mmCIF file of C-alpha atoms in Angstrom:
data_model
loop_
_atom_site.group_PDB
_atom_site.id
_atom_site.type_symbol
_atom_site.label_atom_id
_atom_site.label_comp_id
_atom_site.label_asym_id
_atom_site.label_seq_id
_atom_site.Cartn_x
_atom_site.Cartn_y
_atom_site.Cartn_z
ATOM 1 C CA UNK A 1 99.542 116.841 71.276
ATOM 2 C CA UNK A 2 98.433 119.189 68.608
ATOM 3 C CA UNK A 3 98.545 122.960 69.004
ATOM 4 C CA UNK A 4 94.554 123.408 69.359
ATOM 5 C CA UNK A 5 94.041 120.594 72.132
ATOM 6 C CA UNK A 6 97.069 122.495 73.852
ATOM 7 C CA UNK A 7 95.387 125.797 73.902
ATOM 8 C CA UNK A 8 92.109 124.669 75.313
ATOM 9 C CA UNK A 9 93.604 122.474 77.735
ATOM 10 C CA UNK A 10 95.717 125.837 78.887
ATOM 11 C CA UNK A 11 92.418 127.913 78.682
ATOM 12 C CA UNK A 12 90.490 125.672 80.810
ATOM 13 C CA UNK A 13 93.213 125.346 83.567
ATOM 14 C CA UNK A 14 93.613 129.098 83.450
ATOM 15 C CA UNK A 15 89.872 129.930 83.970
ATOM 16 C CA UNK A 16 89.940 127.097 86.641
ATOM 17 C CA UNK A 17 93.017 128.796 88.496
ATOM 18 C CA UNK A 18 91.406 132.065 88.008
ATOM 19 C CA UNK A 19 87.997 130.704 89.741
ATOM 20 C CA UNK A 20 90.065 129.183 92.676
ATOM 21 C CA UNK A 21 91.897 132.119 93.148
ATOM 22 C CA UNK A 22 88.949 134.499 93.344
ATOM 23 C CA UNK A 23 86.964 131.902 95.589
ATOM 24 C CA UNK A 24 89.944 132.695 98.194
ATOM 25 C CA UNK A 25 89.859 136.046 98.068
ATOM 26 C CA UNK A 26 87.652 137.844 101.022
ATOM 27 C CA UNK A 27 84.158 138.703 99.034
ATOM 28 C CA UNK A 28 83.905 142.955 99.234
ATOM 29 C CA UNK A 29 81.579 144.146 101.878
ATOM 30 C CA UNK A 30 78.324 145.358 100.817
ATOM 31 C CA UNK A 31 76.687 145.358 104.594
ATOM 32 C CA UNK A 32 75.892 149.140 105.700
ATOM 33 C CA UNK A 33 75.719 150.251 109.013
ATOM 34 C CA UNK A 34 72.087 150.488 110.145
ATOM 35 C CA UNK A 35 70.795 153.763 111.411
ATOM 36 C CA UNK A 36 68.740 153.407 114.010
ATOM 37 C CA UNK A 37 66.667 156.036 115.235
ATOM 38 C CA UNK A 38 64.011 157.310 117.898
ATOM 39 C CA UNK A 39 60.368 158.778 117.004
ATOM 40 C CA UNK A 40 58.395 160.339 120.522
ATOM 41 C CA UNK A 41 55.496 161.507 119.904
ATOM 42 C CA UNK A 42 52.364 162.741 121.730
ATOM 43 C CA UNK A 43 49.802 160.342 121.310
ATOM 44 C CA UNK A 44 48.581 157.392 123.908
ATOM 45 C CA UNK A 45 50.470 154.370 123.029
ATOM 46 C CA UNK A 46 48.098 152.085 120.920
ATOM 47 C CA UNK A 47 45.623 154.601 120.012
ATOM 48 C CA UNK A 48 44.149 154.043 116.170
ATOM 49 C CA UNK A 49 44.942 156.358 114.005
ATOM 50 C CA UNK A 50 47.506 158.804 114.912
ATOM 51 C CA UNK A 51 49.492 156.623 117.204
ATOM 52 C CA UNK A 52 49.617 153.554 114.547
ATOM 53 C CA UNK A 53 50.197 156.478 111.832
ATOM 54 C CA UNK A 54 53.394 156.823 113.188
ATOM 55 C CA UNK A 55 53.927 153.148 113.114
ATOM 56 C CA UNK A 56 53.271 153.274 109.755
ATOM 57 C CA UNK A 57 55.954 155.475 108.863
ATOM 58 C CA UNK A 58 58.451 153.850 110.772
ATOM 59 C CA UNK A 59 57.600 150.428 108.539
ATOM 60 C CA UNK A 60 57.644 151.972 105.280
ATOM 61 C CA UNK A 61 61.248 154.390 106.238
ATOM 62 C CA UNK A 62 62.724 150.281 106.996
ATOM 63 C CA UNK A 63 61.194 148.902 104.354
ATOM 64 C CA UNK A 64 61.925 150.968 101.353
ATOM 65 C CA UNK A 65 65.341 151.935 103.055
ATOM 66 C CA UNK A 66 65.861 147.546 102.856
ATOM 67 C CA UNK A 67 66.100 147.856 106.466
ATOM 68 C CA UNK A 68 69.423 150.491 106.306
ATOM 69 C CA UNK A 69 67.032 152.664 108.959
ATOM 70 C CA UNK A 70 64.687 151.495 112.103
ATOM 71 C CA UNK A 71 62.825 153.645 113.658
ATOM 72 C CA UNK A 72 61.112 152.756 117.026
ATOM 73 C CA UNK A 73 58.682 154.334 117.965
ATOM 74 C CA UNK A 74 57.351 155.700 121.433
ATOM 75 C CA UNK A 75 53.787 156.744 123.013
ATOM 76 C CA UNK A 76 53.683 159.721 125.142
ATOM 77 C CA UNK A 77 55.338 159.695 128.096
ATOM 78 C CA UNK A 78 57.495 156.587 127.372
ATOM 79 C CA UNK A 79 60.694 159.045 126.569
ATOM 80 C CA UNK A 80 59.127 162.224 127.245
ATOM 81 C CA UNK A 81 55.708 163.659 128.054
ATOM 82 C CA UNK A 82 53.439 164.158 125.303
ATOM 83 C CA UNK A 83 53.828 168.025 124.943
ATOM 84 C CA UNK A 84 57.564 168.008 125.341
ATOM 85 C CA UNK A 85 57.965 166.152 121.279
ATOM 86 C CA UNK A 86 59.313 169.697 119.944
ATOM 87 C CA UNK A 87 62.186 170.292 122.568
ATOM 88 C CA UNK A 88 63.418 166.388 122.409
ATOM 89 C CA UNK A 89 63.595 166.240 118.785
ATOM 90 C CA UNK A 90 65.513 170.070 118.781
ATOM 91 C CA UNK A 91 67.624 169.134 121.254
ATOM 92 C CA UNK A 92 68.376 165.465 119.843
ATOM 93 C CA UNK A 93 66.921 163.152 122.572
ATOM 94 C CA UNK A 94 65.039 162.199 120.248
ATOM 95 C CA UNK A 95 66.097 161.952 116.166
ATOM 96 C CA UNK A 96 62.201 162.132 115.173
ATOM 97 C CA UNK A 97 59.001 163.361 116.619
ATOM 98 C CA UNK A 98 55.210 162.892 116.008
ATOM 99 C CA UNK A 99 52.742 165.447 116.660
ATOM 100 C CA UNK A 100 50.620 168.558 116.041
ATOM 101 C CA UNK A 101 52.401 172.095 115.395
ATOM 102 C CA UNK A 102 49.779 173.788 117.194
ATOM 103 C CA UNK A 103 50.988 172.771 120.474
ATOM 104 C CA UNK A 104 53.935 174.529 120.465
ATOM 105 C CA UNK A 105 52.545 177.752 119.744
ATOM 106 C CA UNK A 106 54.657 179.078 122.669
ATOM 107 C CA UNK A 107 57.763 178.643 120.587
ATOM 108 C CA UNK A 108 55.720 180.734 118.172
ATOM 109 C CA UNK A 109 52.170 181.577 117.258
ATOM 110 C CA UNK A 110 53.074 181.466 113.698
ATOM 111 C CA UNK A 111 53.436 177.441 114.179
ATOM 112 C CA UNK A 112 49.379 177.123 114.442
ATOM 113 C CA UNK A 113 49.035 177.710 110.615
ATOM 114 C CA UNK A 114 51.045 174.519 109.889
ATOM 115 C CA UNK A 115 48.089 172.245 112.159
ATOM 116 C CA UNK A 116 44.866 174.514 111.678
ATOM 117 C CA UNK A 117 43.540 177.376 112.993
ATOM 118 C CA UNK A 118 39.682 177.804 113.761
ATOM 119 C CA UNK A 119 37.829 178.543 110.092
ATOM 120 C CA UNK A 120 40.738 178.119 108.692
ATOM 121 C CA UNK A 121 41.803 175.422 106.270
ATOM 122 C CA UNK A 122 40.396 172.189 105.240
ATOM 123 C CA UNK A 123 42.682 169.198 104.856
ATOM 124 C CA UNK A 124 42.687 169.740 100.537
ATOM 125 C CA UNK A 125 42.990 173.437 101.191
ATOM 126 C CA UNK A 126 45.874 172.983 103.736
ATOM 127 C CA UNK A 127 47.893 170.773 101.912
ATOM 128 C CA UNK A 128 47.389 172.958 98.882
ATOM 129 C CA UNK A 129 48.830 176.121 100.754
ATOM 130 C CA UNK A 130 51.791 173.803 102.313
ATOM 131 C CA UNK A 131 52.734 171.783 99.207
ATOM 132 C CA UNK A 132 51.797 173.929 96.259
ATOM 133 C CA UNK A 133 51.137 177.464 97.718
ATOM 134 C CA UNK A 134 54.438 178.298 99.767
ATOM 135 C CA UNK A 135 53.626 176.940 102.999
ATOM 136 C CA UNK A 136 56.711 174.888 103.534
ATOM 137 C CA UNK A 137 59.324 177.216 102.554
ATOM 138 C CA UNK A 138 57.994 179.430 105.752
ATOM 139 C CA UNK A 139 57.723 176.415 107.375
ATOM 140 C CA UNK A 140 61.447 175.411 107.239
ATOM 141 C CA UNK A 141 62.390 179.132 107.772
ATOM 142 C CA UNK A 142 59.724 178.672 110.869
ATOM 143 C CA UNK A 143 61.572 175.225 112.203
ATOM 144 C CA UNK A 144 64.998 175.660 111.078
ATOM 145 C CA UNK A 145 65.249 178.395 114.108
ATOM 146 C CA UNK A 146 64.520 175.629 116.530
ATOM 147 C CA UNK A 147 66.930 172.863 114.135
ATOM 148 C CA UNK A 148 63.966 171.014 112.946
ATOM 149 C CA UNK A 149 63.182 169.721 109.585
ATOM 150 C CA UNK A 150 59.370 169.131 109.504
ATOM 151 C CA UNK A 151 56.611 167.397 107.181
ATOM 152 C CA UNK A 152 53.286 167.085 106.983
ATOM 153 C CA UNK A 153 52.261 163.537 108.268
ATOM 154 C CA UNK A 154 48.821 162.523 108.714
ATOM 155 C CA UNK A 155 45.832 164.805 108.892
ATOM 156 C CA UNK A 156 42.503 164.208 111.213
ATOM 157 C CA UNK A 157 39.604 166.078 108.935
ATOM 158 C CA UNK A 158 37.165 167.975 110.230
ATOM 159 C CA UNK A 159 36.883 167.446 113.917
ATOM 160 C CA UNK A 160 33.974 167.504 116.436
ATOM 161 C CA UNK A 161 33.158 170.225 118.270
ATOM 162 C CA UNK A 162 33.743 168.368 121.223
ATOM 163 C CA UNK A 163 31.981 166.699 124.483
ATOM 164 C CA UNK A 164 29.686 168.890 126.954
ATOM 165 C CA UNK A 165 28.241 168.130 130.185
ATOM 166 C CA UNK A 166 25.435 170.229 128.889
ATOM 167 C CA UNK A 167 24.209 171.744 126.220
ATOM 168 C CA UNK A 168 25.402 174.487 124.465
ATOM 169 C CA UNK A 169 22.006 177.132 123.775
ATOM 170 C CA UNK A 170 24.332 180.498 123.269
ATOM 171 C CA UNK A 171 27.354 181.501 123.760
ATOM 172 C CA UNK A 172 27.144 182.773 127.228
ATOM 173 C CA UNK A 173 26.990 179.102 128.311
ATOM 174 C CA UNK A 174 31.104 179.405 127.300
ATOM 175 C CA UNK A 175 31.174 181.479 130.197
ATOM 176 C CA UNK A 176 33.052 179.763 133.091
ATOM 177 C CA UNK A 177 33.389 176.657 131.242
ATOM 178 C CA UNK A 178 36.506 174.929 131.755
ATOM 179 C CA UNK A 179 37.128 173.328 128.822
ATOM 180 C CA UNK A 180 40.400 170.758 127.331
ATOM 181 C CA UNK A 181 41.149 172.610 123.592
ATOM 182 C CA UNK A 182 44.603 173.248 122.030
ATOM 183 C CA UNK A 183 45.837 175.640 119.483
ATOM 184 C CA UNK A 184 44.283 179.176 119.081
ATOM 185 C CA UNK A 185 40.429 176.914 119.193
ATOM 186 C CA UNK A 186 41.100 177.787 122.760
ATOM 187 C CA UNK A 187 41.961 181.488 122.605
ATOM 188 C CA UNK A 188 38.703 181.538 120.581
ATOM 189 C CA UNK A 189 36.840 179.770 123.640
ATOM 190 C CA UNK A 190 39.191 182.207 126.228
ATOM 191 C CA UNK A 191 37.055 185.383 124.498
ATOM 192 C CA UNK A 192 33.961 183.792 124.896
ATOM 193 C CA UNK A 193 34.473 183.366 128.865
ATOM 194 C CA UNK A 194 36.204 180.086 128.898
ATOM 195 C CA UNK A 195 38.726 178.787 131.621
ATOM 196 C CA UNK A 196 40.706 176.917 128.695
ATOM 197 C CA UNK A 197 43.233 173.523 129.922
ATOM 198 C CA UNK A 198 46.442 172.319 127.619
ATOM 199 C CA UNK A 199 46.074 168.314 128.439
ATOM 200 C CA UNK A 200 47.607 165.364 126.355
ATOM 201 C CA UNK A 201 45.141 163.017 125.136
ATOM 202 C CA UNK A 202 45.903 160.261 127.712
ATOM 203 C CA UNK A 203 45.324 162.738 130.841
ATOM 204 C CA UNK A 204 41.696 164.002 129.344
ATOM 205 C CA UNK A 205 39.472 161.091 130.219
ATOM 206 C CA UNK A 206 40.989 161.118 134.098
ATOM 207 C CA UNK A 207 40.138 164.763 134.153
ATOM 208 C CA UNK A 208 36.872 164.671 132.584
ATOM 209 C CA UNK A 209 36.184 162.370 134.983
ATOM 210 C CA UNK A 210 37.053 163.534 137.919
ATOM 211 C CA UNK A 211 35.480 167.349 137.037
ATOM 212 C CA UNK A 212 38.239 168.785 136.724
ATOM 213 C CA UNK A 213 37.070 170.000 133.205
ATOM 214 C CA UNK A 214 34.012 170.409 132.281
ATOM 215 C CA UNK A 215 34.102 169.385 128.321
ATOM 216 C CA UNK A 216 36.850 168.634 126.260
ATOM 217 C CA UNK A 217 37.047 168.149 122.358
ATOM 218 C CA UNK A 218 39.569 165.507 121.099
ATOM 219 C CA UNK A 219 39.141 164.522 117.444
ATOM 220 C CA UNK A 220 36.474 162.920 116.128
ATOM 221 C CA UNK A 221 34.017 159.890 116.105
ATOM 222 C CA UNK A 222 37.018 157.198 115.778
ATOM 223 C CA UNK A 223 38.854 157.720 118.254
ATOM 224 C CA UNK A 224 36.605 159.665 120.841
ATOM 225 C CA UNK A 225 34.729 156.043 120.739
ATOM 226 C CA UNK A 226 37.807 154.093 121.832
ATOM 227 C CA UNK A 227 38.611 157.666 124.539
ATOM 228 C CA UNK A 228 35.315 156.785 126.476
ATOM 229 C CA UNK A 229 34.415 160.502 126.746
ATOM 230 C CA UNK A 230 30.806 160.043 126.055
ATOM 231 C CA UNK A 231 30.354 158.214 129.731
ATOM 232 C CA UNK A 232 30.497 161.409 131.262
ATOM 233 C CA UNK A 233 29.684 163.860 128.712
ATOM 234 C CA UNK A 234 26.675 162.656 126.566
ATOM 235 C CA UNK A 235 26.538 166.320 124.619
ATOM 236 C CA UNK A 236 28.634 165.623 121.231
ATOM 237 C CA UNK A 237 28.595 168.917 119.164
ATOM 238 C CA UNK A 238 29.562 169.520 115.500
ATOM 239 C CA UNK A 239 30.783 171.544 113.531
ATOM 240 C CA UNK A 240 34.770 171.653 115.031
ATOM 241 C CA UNK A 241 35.028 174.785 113.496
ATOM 242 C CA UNK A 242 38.652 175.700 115.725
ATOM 243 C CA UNK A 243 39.830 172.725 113.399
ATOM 244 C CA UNK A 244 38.889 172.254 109.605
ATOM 245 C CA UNK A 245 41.765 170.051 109.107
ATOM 246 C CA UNK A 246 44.421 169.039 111.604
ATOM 247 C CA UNK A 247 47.478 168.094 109.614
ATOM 248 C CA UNK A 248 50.137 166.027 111.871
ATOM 249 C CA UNK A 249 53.545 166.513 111.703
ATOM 250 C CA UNK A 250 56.526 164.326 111.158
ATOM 251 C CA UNK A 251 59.272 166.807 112.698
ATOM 252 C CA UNK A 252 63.509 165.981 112.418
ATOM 253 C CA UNK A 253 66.373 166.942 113.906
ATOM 254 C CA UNK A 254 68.031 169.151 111.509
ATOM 255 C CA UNK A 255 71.181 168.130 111.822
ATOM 256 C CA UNK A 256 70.052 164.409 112.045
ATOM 257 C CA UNK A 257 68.132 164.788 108.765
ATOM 258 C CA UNK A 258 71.164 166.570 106.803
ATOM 259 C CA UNK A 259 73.600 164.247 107.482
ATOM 260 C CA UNK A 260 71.470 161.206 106.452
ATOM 261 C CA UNK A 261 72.604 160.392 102.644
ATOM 262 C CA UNK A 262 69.877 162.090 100.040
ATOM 263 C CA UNK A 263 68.053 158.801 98.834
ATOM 264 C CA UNK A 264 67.317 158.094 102.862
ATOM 265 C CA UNK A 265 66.029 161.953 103.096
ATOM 266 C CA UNK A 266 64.153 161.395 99.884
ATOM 267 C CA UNK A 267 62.782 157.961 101.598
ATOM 268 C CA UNK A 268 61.334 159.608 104.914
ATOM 269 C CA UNK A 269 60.261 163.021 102.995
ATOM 270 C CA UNK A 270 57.876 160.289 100.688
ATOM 271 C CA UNK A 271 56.865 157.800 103.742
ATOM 272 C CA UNK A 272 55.672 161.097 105.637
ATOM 273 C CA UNK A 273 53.505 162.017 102.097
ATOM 274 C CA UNK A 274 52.041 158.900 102.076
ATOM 275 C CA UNK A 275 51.085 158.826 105.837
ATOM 276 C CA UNK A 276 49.932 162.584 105.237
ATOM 277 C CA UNK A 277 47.311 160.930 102.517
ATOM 278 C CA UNK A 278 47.010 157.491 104.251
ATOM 279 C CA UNK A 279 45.937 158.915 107.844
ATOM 280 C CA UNK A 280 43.327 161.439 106.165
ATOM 281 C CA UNK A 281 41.716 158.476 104.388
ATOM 282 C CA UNK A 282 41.540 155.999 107.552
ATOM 283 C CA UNK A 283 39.921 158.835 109.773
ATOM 284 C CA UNK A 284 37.079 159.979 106.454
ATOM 285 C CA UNK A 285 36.204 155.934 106.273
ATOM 286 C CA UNK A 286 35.762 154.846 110.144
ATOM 287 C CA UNK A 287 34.543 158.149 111.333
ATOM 288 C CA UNK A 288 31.070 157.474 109.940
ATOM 289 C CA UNK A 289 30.222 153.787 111.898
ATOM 290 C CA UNK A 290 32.082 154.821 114.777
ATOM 291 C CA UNK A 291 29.769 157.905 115.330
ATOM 292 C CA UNK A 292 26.827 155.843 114.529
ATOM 293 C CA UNK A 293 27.950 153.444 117.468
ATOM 294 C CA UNK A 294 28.293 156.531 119.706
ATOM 295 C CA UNK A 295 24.699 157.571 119.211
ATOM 296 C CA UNK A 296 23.010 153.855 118.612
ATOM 297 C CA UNK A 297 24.404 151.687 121.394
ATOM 298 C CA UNK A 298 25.649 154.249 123.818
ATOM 299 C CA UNK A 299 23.128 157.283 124.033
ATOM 300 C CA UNK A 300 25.073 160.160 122.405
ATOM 301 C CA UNK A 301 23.581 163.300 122.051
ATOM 302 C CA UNK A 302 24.237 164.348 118.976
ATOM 303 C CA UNK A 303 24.201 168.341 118.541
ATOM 304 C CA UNK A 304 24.732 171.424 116.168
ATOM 305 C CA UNK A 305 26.028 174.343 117.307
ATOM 306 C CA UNK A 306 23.362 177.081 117.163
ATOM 307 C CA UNK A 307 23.930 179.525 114.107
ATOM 308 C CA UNK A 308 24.603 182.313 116.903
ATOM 309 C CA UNK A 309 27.053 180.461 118.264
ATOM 310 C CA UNK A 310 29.275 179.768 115.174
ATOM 311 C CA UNK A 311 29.173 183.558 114.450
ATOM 312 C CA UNK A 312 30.141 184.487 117.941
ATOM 313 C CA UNK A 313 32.572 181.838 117.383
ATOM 314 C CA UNK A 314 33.512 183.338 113.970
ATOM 315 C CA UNK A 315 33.801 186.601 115.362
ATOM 316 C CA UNK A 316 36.326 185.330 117.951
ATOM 317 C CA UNK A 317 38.270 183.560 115.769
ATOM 318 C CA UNK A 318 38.696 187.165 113.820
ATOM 319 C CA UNK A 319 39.767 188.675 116.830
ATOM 320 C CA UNK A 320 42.571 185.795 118.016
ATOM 321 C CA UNK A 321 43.837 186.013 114.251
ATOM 322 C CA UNK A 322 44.061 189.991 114.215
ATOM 323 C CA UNK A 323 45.794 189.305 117.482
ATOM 324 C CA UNK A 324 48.510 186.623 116.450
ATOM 325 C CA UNK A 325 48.768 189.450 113.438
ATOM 326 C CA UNK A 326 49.656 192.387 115.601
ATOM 327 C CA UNK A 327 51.801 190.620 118.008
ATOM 328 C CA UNK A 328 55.353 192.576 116.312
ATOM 329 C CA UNK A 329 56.829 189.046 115.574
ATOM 330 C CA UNK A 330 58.179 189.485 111.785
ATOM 331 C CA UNK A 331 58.376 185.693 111.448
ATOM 332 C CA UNK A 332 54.871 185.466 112.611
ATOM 333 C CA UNK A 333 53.397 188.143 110.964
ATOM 334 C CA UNK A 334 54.914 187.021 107.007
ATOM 335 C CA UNK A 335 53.175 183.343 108.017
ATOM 336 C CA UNK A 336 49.884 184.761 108.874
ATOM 337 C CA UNK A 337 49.929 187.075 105.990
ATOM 338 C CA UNK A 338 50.815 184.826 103.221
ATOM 339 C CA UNK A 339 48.299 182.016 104.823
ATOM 340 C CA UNK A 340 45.363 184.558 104.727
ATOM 341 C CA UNK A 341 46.405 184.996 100.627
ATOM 342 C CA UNK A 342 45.779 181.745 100.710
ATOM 343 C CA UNK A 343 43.045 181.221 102.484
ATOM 344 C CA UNK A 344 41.226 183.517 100.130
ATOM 345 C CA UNK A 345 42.210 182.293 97.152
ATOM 346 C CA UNK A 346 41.204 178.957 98.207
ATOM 347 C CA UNK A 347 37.747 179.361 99.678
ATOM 348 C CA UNK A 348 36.878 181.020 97.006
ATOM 349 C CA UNK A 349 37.540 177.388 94.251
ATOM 350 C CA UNK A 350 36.204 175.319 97.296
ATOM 351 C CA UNK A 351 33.099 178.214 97.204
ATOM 352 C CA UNK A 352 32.376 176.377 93.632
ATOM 353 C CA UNK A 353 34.096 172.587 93.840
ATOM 354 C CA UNK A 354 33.670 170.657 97.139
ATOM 355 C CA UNK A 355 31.156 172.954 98.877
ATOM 356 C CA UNK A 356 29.192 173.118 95.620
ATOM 357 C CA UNK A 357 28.515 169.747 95.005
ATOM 358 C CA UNK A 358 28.026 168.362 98.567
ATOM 359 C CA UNK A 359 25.171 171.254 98.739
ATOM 360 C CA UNK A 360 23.928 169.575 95.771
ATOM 361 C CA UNK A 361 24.007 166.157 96.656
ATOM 362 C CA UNK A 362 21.955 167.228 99.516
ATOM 363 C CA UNK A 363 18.807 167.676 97.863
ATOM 364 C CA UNK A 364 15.866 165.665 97.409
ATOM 365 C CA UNK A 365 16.104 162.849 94.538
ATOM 366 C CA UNK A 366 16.144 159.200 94.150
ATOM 367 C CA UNK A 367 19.329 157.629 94.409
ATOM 368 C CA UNK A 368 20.207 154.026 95.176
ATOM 369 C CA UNK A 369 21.559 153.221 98.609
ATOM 370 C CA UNK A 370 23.382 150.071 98.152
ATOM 371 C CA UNK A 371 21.161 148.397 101.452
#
């Protein structure tokens, strides 16, 4: 045999023993544990927009995680009631809750700011403080007190200014009124005479209803269709000046949240951003034929508020602001201080940009339709 045929012969059976030999060996584990978590959150199980919102986020945390987290996800009351999301995701019953900061304004008035507060913020605006502007460092500082790690997650718009057996002519008819509103909007209806109720959205219809309220707002045209309210209170008023822009929030437990590895947090911190953008779009694009169905097939009244009525409003507002200002709480006081900053600084570009050219595409010239 000659030297070369020898050495390829012995390289060949070499490489074959060395295959065979690593085809016996136990192949490494690459398999992860999966993390499986819990999201509660106050919304009616089903309901468009905010309850599918969180759906959404749960699907995109799987998939972009390759399905190393699942997140199920719960309607009010299913866990816990709907008001209760704060306390089970602080206390870990929960790892992740869905909501609206505003109702937990017991924990601290300060925690309105990061929903909306009545003429305060529109979604743009809001997401400008809380992204770009400082709003989410005091917002940590806020949460981390309670072990929470929260993110903005889905924002409503402008609402409606809500459903009324009758109409609204001044602001004395506030007087007496018992009315469903959340958030300081009903401290602003309190001063004007108000007998204001704290009801989740799947209890609001029932007491509506029954006459145990009298009015109640809720969102806006998409889902206050699907809500029924308009079968006992034909009176649908606009502008929801208590709130310009309801940002939703994706709140974590703390603890939960820290010891996940960093490109899982950096996963749910971008699936909440994209909800926060995704949700604001869905509610802007159905809000429009679902309020024409209101009025067209089912005999909505639709309403403005009387200019007296939005200062009187405005004037309240003021008041429940100065209020939440001079209430001694430090934590309180440095949120509401830096969002006013803001809120001046903003208004005053919006003044210009949005608010200047939707006055101008107001006025009378001819422009196609697309009928």
């Amino acid at each position: 045999m000659k030297r070369r045929d020898f050495i390829k012969g012995a390289t060949v059976a070499g490489a074959g023993a060395a295959i065979a030999a690593a085809s016996s060996f136990p192949k490494p584990a690459i398999a992860q544990d999966v993390i499986e978590w819990r999201m509660v959150t106050s919304w009616p199980k089903g309901l468009p927009g905010v309850f599918t919102g969180a759906e959404r986020v749960a699907r995109r945390i799987e998939s972009a995680s390759n399905g190393r987290m699942k997140i199920t996800v719960y309607g009010a009351g299913e866990v816990v009631p709907g008001l209760q999301v704060f306390d089970a995701v602080s206390n870990g019953t929960a790892e992740m809750g869905h909501d609206a900061a505003y109702y937990h304004t017991g924990k601290s008035k300060g925690a309105a700011f990061f929903t909306t507060v009545p003429y305060g913020l529109t979604q743009v605006e809001h997401n400008a403080w809380v992204q770009i502007g400082g709003g989410q460092a005091l917002w940590d500082e806020l949460y981390g007190q309670f072990n929470l790690k929260p993110f903005l997650c889905g924002n409503t718009g402008v609402q409606m200014g809500g459903w009324f057996r009758n109409e609204i002519k001044d602001a004395e008819d506030f007087k007496g009124l018992k009315f469903r509103m959340p958030g300081m909007g009903g401290e602003v209806l309190k001063k004007l005479g108000a007998t204001v109720v704290l009801l989740p959205g799947g209890e609001t219809f029932a007491a509506l209803q029954s006459g145990a309220i009298d009015g109640t707002e809720w969102i806006g045209p998409y889902n206050d269709l699907s809500m029924g309210f308009y079968k006992v209170a034909p009176n649908y008023y606009w502008p929801g000046i208590h709130e310009p822009g309801a940002s939703l929030q994706l709140t974590i437990n703390k603890e939960k949240f820290e010891a996940l590895p960093k490109d899982l947090q950096d996963i749910v911190a971008a699936a909440a951003g994209e909800e926060n953008q995704m949700m604001a779009s869905e509610y802007f694009e159905r809000s429009g034929a679902a309020l024409e169905t209101l009025v067209r097939d089912h005999g909505v009244k639709l309403r403005q508020f009387p200019r007296s009525v939005l200062i009187a409003l405005g004037n309240a507002s003021g008041e429940v602001i100065q209020e939440a200002l001079d209430s001694g709480d430090p934590m309180t006081q440095k949120i509401i201080t830096h969002f006013l900053k803001a809120r001046t600084n903003l208004v005053r570009w919006t003044r210009v940009s949005d608010q200047g050219f939707a006055n101008a595409r107001l006025l009378d010239f001819k422009y196609p339709t697309g009928a």
